[in-house]
Structure formats: structure tokens, C-alpha cells
CSV table of C-alpha atoms in Angstrom, one decimal:
chain,number,residue,atom,x,y,z
A,1492,MET,CA,-60.5,44.9,17.6
A,1493,ILE,CA,-62.6,41.8,17.9
A,1494,ALA,CA,-65.4,42.5,15.4
A,1495,LEU,CA,-65.5,46.3,15.2
A,1496,SER,CA,-65.0,46.6,11.5
A,1497,ALA,CA,-67.7,44.1,10.6
A,1498,ASN,CA,-70.1,45.7,13.1
A,1499,ILE,CA,-69.7,49.2,11.9
A,1500,LYS,CA,-70.7,48.0,8.4
A,1501,LYS,CA,-73.5,45.8,9.8
A,1502,TYR,CA,-75.2,48.6,11.8
A,1503,ARG,CA,-74.7,51.1,9.0
A,1504,LEU,CA,-76.4,48.8,6.5
A,1505,GLU,CA,-79.2,48.2,9.0
A,1506,LYS,CA,-79.8,51.9,9.0
A,1507,GLU,CA,-79.7,51.8,5.2
A,1508,MET,CA,-76.9,54.4,5.1
A,1509,THR,CA,-74.1,54.9,2.7
A,1510,GLN,CA,-70.5,55.3,3.8
A,1511,THR,CA,-70.8,59.0,2.8
A,1512,GLN,CA,-73.8,59.5,5.0
A,1513,LEU,CA,-72.1,57.9,8.0
A,1514,ALA,CA,-69.0,59.9,7.4
A,1515,SER,CA,-71.1,63.1,7.5
A,1516,VAL,CA,-72.6,62.2,10.9
A,1517,PHE,CA,-69.2,61.9,12.5
A,1518,ASN,CA,-67.5,64.6,10.5
A,1519,VAL,CA,-64.9,62.3,8.9
A,1520,SER,CA,-64.1,61.5,5.3
A,1521,GLU,CA,-65.8,58.7,3.3
A,1522,GLN,CA,-62.4,57.1,2.9
A,1523,ALA,CA,-62.1,57.0,6.7
A,1524,VAL,CA,-65.3,55.0,7.1
A,1525,SER,CA,-64.2,52.7,4.3
A,1526,ARG,CA,-60.9,52.0,6.1
A,1527,TRP,CA,-62.9,51.4,9.3
A,1528,GLU,CA,-65.0,48.8,7.6
A,1529,ASN,CA,-62.1,47.1,5.8
A,1530,GLY,CA,-60.2,46.9,9.1
A,1531,ASN,CA,-57.3,48.9,7.8
A,1532,THR,CA,-57.7,51.5,10.5
A,1533,TYR,CA,-60.0,52.0,13.5
A,1534,PRO,CA,-62.1,55.0,14.7
A,1535,ASP,CA,-60.4,57.3,17.3
A,1536,ILE,CA,-61.1,55.7,20.7
A,1537,GLN,CA,-62.9,58.9,21.8
A,1538,LEU,CA,-65.3,58.4,18.9
A,1539,LEU,CA,-66.5,54.9,19.9
A,1540,PRO,CA,-69.1,56.1,22.5
A,1541,ALA,CA,-70.7,58.4,20.0
A,1542,ILE,CA,-70.8,55.6,17.3
A,1543,ALA,CA,-72.3,53.1,19.7
A,1544,ASP,CA,-74.8,55.7,20.9
A,1545,TYR,CA,-75.8,56.6,17.3
A,1546,PHE,CA,-76.5,52.9,16.5
A,1547,GLY,CA,-78.3,52.4,19.8
A,1548,ILE,CA,-76.0,49.8,21.2
A,1549,THR,CA,-73.3,49.4,23.9
A,1550,ILE,CA,-69.6,49.8,23.2
A,1551,ASP,CA,-69.2,46.1,24.0
A,1552,GLU,CA,-71.8,45.3,21.3
A,1553,LEU,CA,-70.0,47.6,18.8
A,1554,MET,CA,-66.7,46.0,19.6
A,1555,GLY,CA,-68.2,42.5,19.3
A,1556,MET,CA,-67.3,41.8,23.0
A,1557,GLU,CA,-70.9,40.5,23.7
A,1558,ASN,CA,-70.5,37.8,21.1
A,1559,TYR,CA,-67.0,37.0,22.4
A,1560,LYS,CA,-68.4,36.6,25.9
A,1561,ASP,CA,-71.3,34.5,24.7
A,1562,GLU,CA,-69.0,32.2,22.8
A,1563,ARG,CA,-66.8,31.8,25.8
A,1564,GLU,CA,-69.8,31.0,28.0
A,1565,THR,CA,-71.3,28.5,25.5
A,1566,ASP,CA,-67.9,26.8,25.1
A,1567,LYS,CA,-67.9,26.3,28.9
A,1568,ILE,CA,-71.4,24.9,28.8
A,1569,MET,CA,-70.5,22.4,26.0
A,1570,GLU,CA,-67.3,21.4,27.9
A,1571,GLU,CA,-69.4,20.6,31.0
A,1572,VAL,CA,-72.0,18.8,28.9
A,1573,ARG,CA,-69.3,16.6,27.2
A,1574,GLU,CA,-67.8,15.8,30.6
A,1575,ASN,CA,-71.2,14.7,31.9
A,1576,ASP,CA,-71.7,12.6,28.8
A,1577,ARG,CA,-68.5,10.7,29.5
A,1578,LYS,CA,-70.0,10.0,33.0
A,1579,GLY,CA,-73.4,9.0,31.7
A,1580,LEU,CA,-75.1,12.0,33.3
A,1581,VAL,CA,-77.5,12.7,30.4
A,1582,SER,CA,-80.4,13.9,32.6
A,1583,LYS,CA,-78.2,16.5,34.2
A,1584,ASN,CA,-77.2,17.7,30.7
A,1585,ILE,CA,-80.8,18.1,29.6
A,1586,LYS,CA,-81.4,20.5,32.5
A,1587,ILE,CA,-78.1,22.4,31.7
A,1588,LEU,CA,-79.0,22.7,28.0
A,1589,GLN,CA,-82.6,23.6,28.6
A,1590,GLU,CA,-81.4,26.6,30.7
A,1591,ALA,CA,-78.8,27.5,28.2
A,1592,VAL,CA,-81.2,27.7,25.2
A,1593,VAL,CA,-83.4,30.1,27.1
A,1594,LYS,CA,-80.5,32.4,27.4
A,1595,TYR,CA,-79.2,31.7,23.9
A,1596,PRO,CA,-82.4,30.9,21.9
A,1597,LYS,CA,-80.6,31.3,18.5
A,1598,ASN,CA,-77.6,29.1,19.3
A,1599,TYR,CA,-78.4,26.1,17.1
A,1600,VAL,CA,-75.4,24.1,18.3
A,1601,LEU,CA,-76.8,24.1,21.8
A,1602,LEU,CA,-80.3,23.3,20.5
A,1603,ASN,CA,-79.0,20.4,18.4
A,1604,TYR,CA,-77.2,19.0,21.4
A,1605,LEU,CA,-80.3,19.3,23.5
A,1606,ILE,CA,-82.2,17.2,20.8
A,1607,HIS,CA,-79.5,14.6,21.0
A,1608,GLU,CA,-79.6,14.3,24.8
A,1609,LEU,CA,-83.4,14.1,24.8
A,1610,ASN,CA,-83.2,11.1,22.5
A,1611,PHE,CA,-80.2,9.7,24.3
A,1612,GLU,CA,-81.5,9.7,27.8
A,1613,TYR,CA,-82.0,6.3,29.4
A,1614,SER,CA,-85.0,5.8,31.7
A,1615,ASP,CA,-87.6,3.2,32.7
A,1616,ASP,CA,-90.2,5.9,32.6
A,1617,GLU,CA,-91.8,5.4,29.2
A,1618,GLU,CA,-94.0,8.6,29.5
A,1619,LYS,CA,-90.9,10.7,30.2
A,1620,LEU,CA,-89.1,9.3,27.2
A,1621,ARG,CA,-92.2,9.9,25.0
A,1622,LYS,CA,-92.2,13.6,26.1
A,1623,ASN,CA,-88.5,13.8,25.4
A,1624,HIS,CA,-88.8,12.5,21.8
A,1625,GLU,CA,-91.8,14.8,21.1
A,1626,LYS,CA,-89.8,17.8,22.4
A,1627,ALA,CA,-86.9,16.7,20.3
A,1628,ILE,CA,-89.0,16.8,17.2
A,1629,GLU,CA,-90.4,20.2,18.1
A,1630,ILE,CA,-86.9,21.6,18.5
A,1631,ALA,CA,-85.6,19.9,15.3
A,1632,ASP,CA,-88.5,21.5,13.3
A,1633,ARG,CA,-87.6,24.9,14.7
A,1634,ILE,CA,-83.9,24.4,13.7
A,1635,LEU,CA,-85.0,23.3,10.2
A,1636,ASN,CA,-87.2,26.3,9.9
A,1637,GLU,CA,-84.8,28.9,11.2
A,1638,CYS,CA,-81.2,27.7,10.7
A,1639,THR,CA,-79.3,28.1,7.4
A,1640,ASP,CA,-76.2,26.1,8.4
A,1641,GLN,CA,-76.5,22.9,6.4
A,1642,VAL,CA,-74.3,20.8,8.8
A,1643,ILE,CA,-76.5,21.8,11.7
A,1644,ARG,CA,-79.7,21.2,9.6
A,1645,ASN,CA,-78.4,17.7,8.7
A,1646,ALA,CA,-77.8,16.8,12.3
A,1647,ALA,CA,-81.3,18.1,13.3
A,1648,ASN,CA,-82.9,16.1,10.6
A,1649,PHE,CA,-81.1,13.0,11.6
A,1650,GLU,CA,-82.1,13.4,15.2
A,1651,LYS,CA,-85.7,14.0,14.1
A,1652,ILE,CA,-85.6,10.6,12.4
A,1653,ASN,CA,-84.3,9.0,15.6
A,1654,SER,CA,-87.1,10.6,17.6
A,1655,LEU,CA,-89.8,9.4,15.2
A,1656,GLU,CA,-88.4,5.9,15.3
A,1657,LEU,CA,-88.3,5.9,19.1
A,1658,LEU,CA,-91.9,7.1,19.1
A,1659,GLY,CA,-92.9,4.2,16.9
A,1660,ARG,CA,-93.8,6.6,14.0
A,1661,THR,CA,-91.8,4.3,11.7
A,1662,GLU,CA,-93.3,5.4,8.3
A,1663,GLU,CA,-92.7,9.0,9.0
A,1664,ALA,CA,-89.1,8.2,9.9
A,1665,ILE,CA,-88.7,6.1,6.8
A,1666,ALA,CA,-90.0,9.0,4.6
A,1667,LEU,CA,-87.3,11.3,6.0
A,1668,ALA,CA,-84.6,8.7,6.1
A,1669,GLU,CA,-85.1,7.8,2.4
A,1670,LYS,CA,-84.1,11.4,1.5
A,1671,LEU,CA,-80.8,11.2,3.3
A,1672,PRO,CA,-77.7,11.1,1.1
A,1673,ILE,CA,-76.4,7.6,0.0
A,1674,ILE,CA,-73.0,6.5,1.3
A,1675,SER,CA,-71.2,7.4,-1.9
A,1676,MET,CA,-72.3,11.0,-1.4
A,1677,SER,CA,-71.1,11.3,2.2
A,1678,TYR,CA,-68.1,13.4,3.1
A,1679,GLU,CA,-66.2,10.3,4.3
A,1680,PHE,CA,-66.5,8.7,0.9
A,1681,LYS,CA,-65.7,11.8,-1.2
A,1682,LEU,CA,-62.8,13.3,0.7
A,1683,LYS,CA,-60.7,10.2,0.1
A,1684,ASP,CA,-60.5,11.4,-3.5
A,1685,LEU,CA,-59.6,15.0,-2.5
A,1686,TYR,CA,-57.2,14.7,0.4
A,1687,THR,CA,-53.5,13.8,0.0
A,1688,GLY,CA,-50.5,12.9,2.2
A,1689,GLU,CA,-51.0,12.8,6.0
A,1690,ARG,CA,-54.5,14.3,5.7
A,1691,LEU,CA,-55.6,11.4,3.5
A,1692,LYS,CA,-54.1,8.8,5.8
A,1693,LEU,CA,-55.9,10.2,8.9
A,1694,HIS,CA,-59.2,10.6,7.0
A,1695,CYS,CA,-59.1,7.0,5.6
A,1696,LYS,CA,-58.4,5.6,9.1
A,1697,GLU,CA,-61.3,7.5,10.6
A,1698,ALA,CA,-63.6,6.6,7.7
A,1699,LEU,CA,-62.6,2.9,8.0
A,1700,MET,CA,-63.5,2.8,11.7
A,1701,THR,CA,-66.8,4.5,11.0
A,1702,TYR,CA,-67.7,2.1,8.1
A,1703,ALA,CA,-66.5,-1.0,10.0
A,1704,GLN,CA,-68.7,-0.2,13.0
A,1705,ASN,CA,-71.7,0.7,10.9
A,1706,MET,CA,-71.3,-2.3,8.7
A,1707,SER,CA,-71.0,-4.5,11.8
A,1708,GLY,CA,-74.2,-2.9,13.0
A,1709,ILE,CA,-76.0,-3.6,9.8
A,1710,ILE,CA,-74.9,-7.3,9.9
A,1711,GLU,CA,-76.0,-7.5,13.5
A,1712,ARG,CA,-79.4,-6.1,12.5
A,1713,MET,CA,-79.7,-8.9,9.9
A,1714,SER,CA,-79.2,-11.4,12.7
A,1715,ASP,CA,-82.6,-10.4,14.1
A,1716,LEU,CA,-81.7,-10.5,17.8
A,1717,GLY,CA,-85.3,-9.6,18.6
A,1718,PHE,CA,-86.3,-13.0,17.2
A,1719,GLN,CA,-89.0,-11.6,14.9
A,1720,ASP,CA,-88.0,-13.4,11.7
A,1721,GLU,CA,-89.3,-16.9,12.0
A,1722,SER,CA,-87.3,-18.0,9.0
A,1723,LEU,CA,-84.0,-17.7,10.9
A,1724,SER,CA,-82.9,-20.4,13.3
A,1725,ILE,CA,-80.7,-19.6,16.4
A,1726,GLU,CA,-77.8,-21.1,14.5
A,1727,ASP,CA,-78.4,-18.7,11.6
A,1728,ARG,CA,-78.4,-15.8,14.0
A,1729,ILE,CA,-75.2,-16.9,15.6
A,1730,SER,CA,-73.5,-17.3,12.2
A,1731,ILE,CA,-74.5,-13.8,11.2
A,1732,CYS,CA,-73.4,-12.2,14.4
A,1733,LYS,CA,-70.0,-13.9,14.0
A,1734,LYS,CA,-69.7,-12.2,10.6
A,1735,ALA,CA,-70.2,-8.8,12.3
A,1736,ILE,CA,-67.2,-9.6,14.5
A,1737,GLU,CA,-65.1,-10.7,11.5
A,1738,ILE,CA,-65.7,-7.3,9.8
A,1739,LEU,CA,-64.5,-5.5,12.9
A,1740,ASN,CA,-61.4,-7.7,13.1
A,1741,VAL,CA,-60.4,-6.9,9.6
A,1742,VAL,CA,-59.9,-3.3,10.5
A,1743,TYR,CA,-59.0,-3.5,14.2
A,1744,GLU,CA,-57.2,-6.9,14.4
A,1745,GLY,CA,-58.3,-7.3,18.0
A,1746,GLU,CA,-57.0,-3.9,19.3
A,1747,TYR,CA,-60.2,-2.0,19.6
A,1748,GLY,CA,-59.4,1.0,21.7
A,1749,ASN,CA,-62.5,2.9,22.6
A,1750,GLY,CA,-64.6,0.5,20.5
A,1751,ALA,CA,-64.0,-2.4,22.8
A,1752,TRP,CA,-67.5,-2.1,24.2
A,1753,ILE,CA,-68.9,-3.1,20.7
A,1754,LEU,CA,-67.0,-6.4,20.9
A,1755,ALA,CA,-68.1,-7.0,24.5
A,1756,ASN,CA,-71.7,-6.6,23.4
A,1757,LYS,CA,-71.4,-8.8,20.3
A,1758,HIS,CA,-69.8,-11.7,22.2
A,1759,ARG,CA,-72.4,-11.4,24.9
A,1760,TYR,CA,-75.2,-11.6,22.3
A,1761,ILE,CA,-73.7,-14.8,20.9
A,1762,ALA,CA,-73.2,-16.3,24.3
A,1763,ALA,CA,-76.9,-15.6,25.1
A,1764,MET,CA,-77.9,-17.6,22.0
A,1765,THR,CA,-75.4,-20.5,22.1
A,1766,VAL,CA,-76.4,-21.3,25.7
A,1767,LEU,CA,-80.0,-21.7,24.5
A,1768,ILE,CA,-79.1,-24.6,22.2
A,1769,GLY,CA,-76.8,-26.3,24.7
A,1770,LYS,CA,-73.4,-25.3,23.2
A,1771,THR,CA,-71.7,-24.8,26.5
A,1772,GLU,CA,-68.1,-24.7,25.3
A,1773,GLU,CA,-69.0,-22.1,22.8
A,1774,THR,CA,-71.0,-20.2,25.4
A,1775,LEU,CA,-68.1,-20.1,27.7
A,1776,TYR,CA,-65.7,-19.0,25.0
A,1777,HIS,CA,-67.9,-16.0,24.1
A,1778,LEU,CA,-68.4,-15.1,27.7
A,1779,GLU,CA,-64.6,-15.0,28.1
A,1780,GLU,CA,-64.3,-12.8,25.1
A,1781,ALA,CA,-67.1,-10.5,26.3
A,1782,ALA,CA,-65.3,-10.2,29.7
A,1783,LYS,CA,-62.0,-9.5,28.0
A,1784,TYR,CA,-63.4,-6.6,26.0
A,1785,ALA,CA,-65.6,-5.3,28.8
A,1786,VAL,CA,-62.5,-5.0,31.0
A,1787,MET,CA,-60.6,-3.5,28.1
A,1788,HIS,CA,-63.2,-0.9,27.8
A,1789,ASP,CA,-63.5,-0.1,31.5
A,1790,THR,CA,-59.7,0.2,31.9
A,1791,LEU,CA,-59.0,2.3,28.8
A,1792,PRO,CA,-56.1,4.7,29.1
A,1793,GLU,CA,-56.6,8.4,28.4
A,1794,LYS,CA,-54.8,7.9,25.1
A,1795,GLN,CA,-54.0,4.8,23.1
A,1796,THR,CA,-52.1,4.3,19.8
A,1797,LEU,CA,-53.5,1.6,17.6
A,1798,HIS,CA,-51.1,-0.8,15.7
A,1799,SER,CA,-53.3,-2.8,13.3
A,1800,THR,CA,-52.3,-2.9,9.6
A,1801,LEU,CA,-55.0,-0.4,8.6
A,1802,LEU,CA,-55.1,1.8,11.7
A,1803,SER,CA,-51.4,1.9,12.5
A,1804,GLY,CA,-50.4,5.0,14.4
A,1805,TYR,CA,-53.9,6.3,14.9
A,1806,GLU,CA,-54.5,7.7,18.4
A,1807,VAL,CA,-57.8,7.1,20.2
A,1808,ARG,CA,-58.9,9.1,23.2
A,1809,LYS,CA,-61.0,8.0,26.1
A,1810,ASP,CA,-62.6,11.4,26.4
A,1811,THR,CA,-64.4,10.9,23.1
A,1812,LEU,CA,-66.6,8.1,24.6
A,1813,PHE,CA,-70.2,9.1,25.6
A,1814,LYS,CA,-72.8,7.0,27.3
A,1815,ASN,CA,-76.3,7.3,28.6
A,1816,HIS,CA,-75.9,5.3,31.8
A,1817,ALA,CA,-73.7,5.3,34.8
A,1818,PHE,CA,-72.8,1.6,34.9
A,1819,THR,CA,-69.7,0.0,33.5
A,1820,GLU,CA,-69.5,-2.5,30.7
A,1821,CYS,CA,-68.4,-5.1,33.2
A,1822,GLY,CA,-71.4,-4.1,35.3
A,1823,GLU,CA,-73.7,-4.7,32.4
A,1824,LEU,CA,-72.2,-8.1,31.7
A,1825,PHE,CA,-72.3,-9.0,35.4
A,1826,ASP,CA,-76.0,-8.3,35.5
A,1827,ARG,CA,-76.7,-10.3,32.4
A,1828,LEU,CA,-74.9,-13.3,33.8
A,1829,LYS,CA,-77.6,-13.5,36.5
A,1830,GLN,CA,-80.1,-14.8,34.0
A,1831,GLU,CA,-81.4,-18.3,34.4
A,1832,ARG,CA,-80.2,-19.3,30.9
A,1833,TYR,CA,-76.6,-19.5,32.3
A,1834,ASP,CA,-77.4,-21.9,35.0
A,1835,ILE,CA,-76.1,-24.8,32.9
A,1836,VAL,CA,-72.6,-23.3,33.0
A,1837,ARG,CA,-72.8,-21.4,36.3
A,1838,ASP,CA,-70.8,-24.0,38.3
A,1839,THR,CA,-68.0,-24.4,35.8
A,1840,GLU,CA,-64.5,-23.0,36.6
A,1841,ARG,CA,-64.5,-21.0,33.4
A,1842,PHE,CA,-67.8,-19.2,34.3
A,1843,LYS,CA,-66.5,-18.5,37.8
A,1844,ALA,CA,-63.3,-17.1,36.2
A,1845,VAL,CA,-65.3,-14.8,34.0
A,1846,LEU,CA,-67.1,-13.4,37.1
A,1847,ASP,CA,-63.7,-13.1,38.9
A,1848,LYS,CA,-62.3,-11.1,35.9
A,1849,ILE,CA,-65.1,-8.6,35.7
A,1850,THR,CA,-66.1,-8.2,39.4
A,1851,PRO,CA,-63.4,-5.6,40.3
A,1852,TYR,CA,-64.9,-3.3,37.7
A,1853,VAL,CA,-68.5,-3.7,38.9
A,1854,GLU,CA,-69.8,-0.9,41.1
A,1855,GLY,CA,-71.3,-1.9,44.4
A,1856,VAL,CA,-70.0,-5.5,44.4
């Protein structure tokens, strides 16, 4: 009966009673109470109102129905939130989650997701974003002080680091980040030694995608796209960015599924640099590649099976993609192509072909 057995024991212990004492209250044997709590038998249905009244709770609470109803409602909330994330409706999610955590203040999953959305929101209003990140830190500290679930605590700590970074409190972020586990202590790394058979294959494929994307991100970071490292030339940055693509190609072999947006961005970054040094042919090539992957992303099927050597048979799903904006990848590329830097190739047939390729997937054009 849902959670009746566990609840009888829970409320008995809260009253600091023995099974013998509870048995005496309801004129049953100690063995009967023991069987109730072990789930071997249940109290007579006519006895339930008296047990609930004795503990000062409702029958629904005694049966665990309240928790069951709460779980169903929070599951519906999370389902709505995830659907909004796929549409880029982060601001809407923040309102939903803020209301939800008032009703469920101890639901640390909802609280953690609220932190994520506060950090994830995209806005031109810097003051709004600052308040978001400060609120995220406040909630993260609350989770870290109250919650005992280590997985949830790890997620809260990670989001706190993100919040500190976004607020420009870099040294505080570094101090926390330096305490995070090293890669060889991560579950992705260790489970490869523990799993076997199909479980191992699936885990390795997922770990490879995670590591390839993160390694590509690290290499991209080394390319200093913000142009802060004066020791790097544009040619150096381009060469490094190309290595990031090579890493991804080792794993994906050109078939990127729901990671196609990553390639679209990397080729766009390279095109934005090659055009600065007059390499028009190379610029056009990377714009064509950016368009190819932008369209690939914007036309993803609901499900897709990958066929690369390392990921063969792995199924990717469109509904696992989240974003913090409403525009498409083609829309992002379309807007970037308006920049003056591309004037030297704007009148070429290849540039016009890029625009023709992405325009059908650009909203409002």
C-alpha cells in the first residue's frame, strides 16, 4: 500500500515508541505491528483512521499518497520545463520553477534546476542577469547546507561555480573548481572498468561523446577567440580551432546528430578569422561547412542512429537538446553573415549559395 509500512515505523519512531507500546494502543500483538512495518501484512482497513488520528496525520499521509501525488505533480512540472528548454523558453521556466519551489521548498531537484535556468537565461539586461546569478548562488548555498544527496550537492556546487564566473568573481570560482574531482575520478572514467557487455558499450559511447565535446571545447579555449593573448597570431588561432574539429571528427566521423550545432559554430569561428586575413577561399569553405551543420541541426529527426566506427548503433534523440534562445542555428549564422567583414565575399556565388541554403530555416525571413 504505497508507503504504509515505512510510514507506520517512521511515525512510531518519531513518537519514540516501541512496537510493544504501539501494539498496546491498538490492542494488537507486538508481532502484528512488526508484520505491518515489514510489509508482510497490513492493518485492518477499519483501523487506518484510528492509526492516522493517533499520529496526527491524514489517512493519505499515512498511506504515502501525499508523497505520491507530490511526485506526480513535480514530474509534470519537470516535463513542462524540459519541453520549454527545447524551445528556448528559459524565462518561462524560471517563473514556473520559482512557483514550484514555494510549494515544494525541500525538493532539491527543482531547486537545482532553478539554479541552472537562472544561470542559463539569455538576456541583454545585465542587471537582470546579475540578480539571476546572485540568486543562483543563494539557492546553491541552501542546497549545500541542507541536502545530503551527493549527486544533487555536486550539481549545486558546479552551478555555483558557474554563477561566480558569470559574476566576474573568478578567484572564488577557481577556489571551488580546484576542489572538483579530476577526470580519472569521474564516473565516466571509472565505470568503464566496472561495466561489461552491452552496458559497457553504451557507457563507452556516451563517455566518448562527452570527452570529445569537452576536449574540443578545451582546444577552442586555447585558441583565444577573445583575442586577449597577444602572442597568438590569427593563423595560430585558426590552426588550433581546426584541431578542435579534428578531435570531434575522430569520434563522430562527420555524423554529428544532436551535436551538429557544435560544428556549425566552430566552422563559423574559423570563417570569421580567415576572412580577416584575406583567405577568401578558406572563408567560403568554412561558411559552407557552417551552413551544412546548421541545417543539419535545424532539421534533426526525432531519433537518429549513428554509424561512425566508435559510435555505431548509438541512438541520439532530438528531445535531449536544450537552448536558451528561440532562434535557430541557421538564424544565428544568417545574422553573423551581415557583418561587414564578409563584404569581400558577399557578391560571390558561393556566399549567395550559403544564404540560399540557410534562409529556409531562418524565422522571419
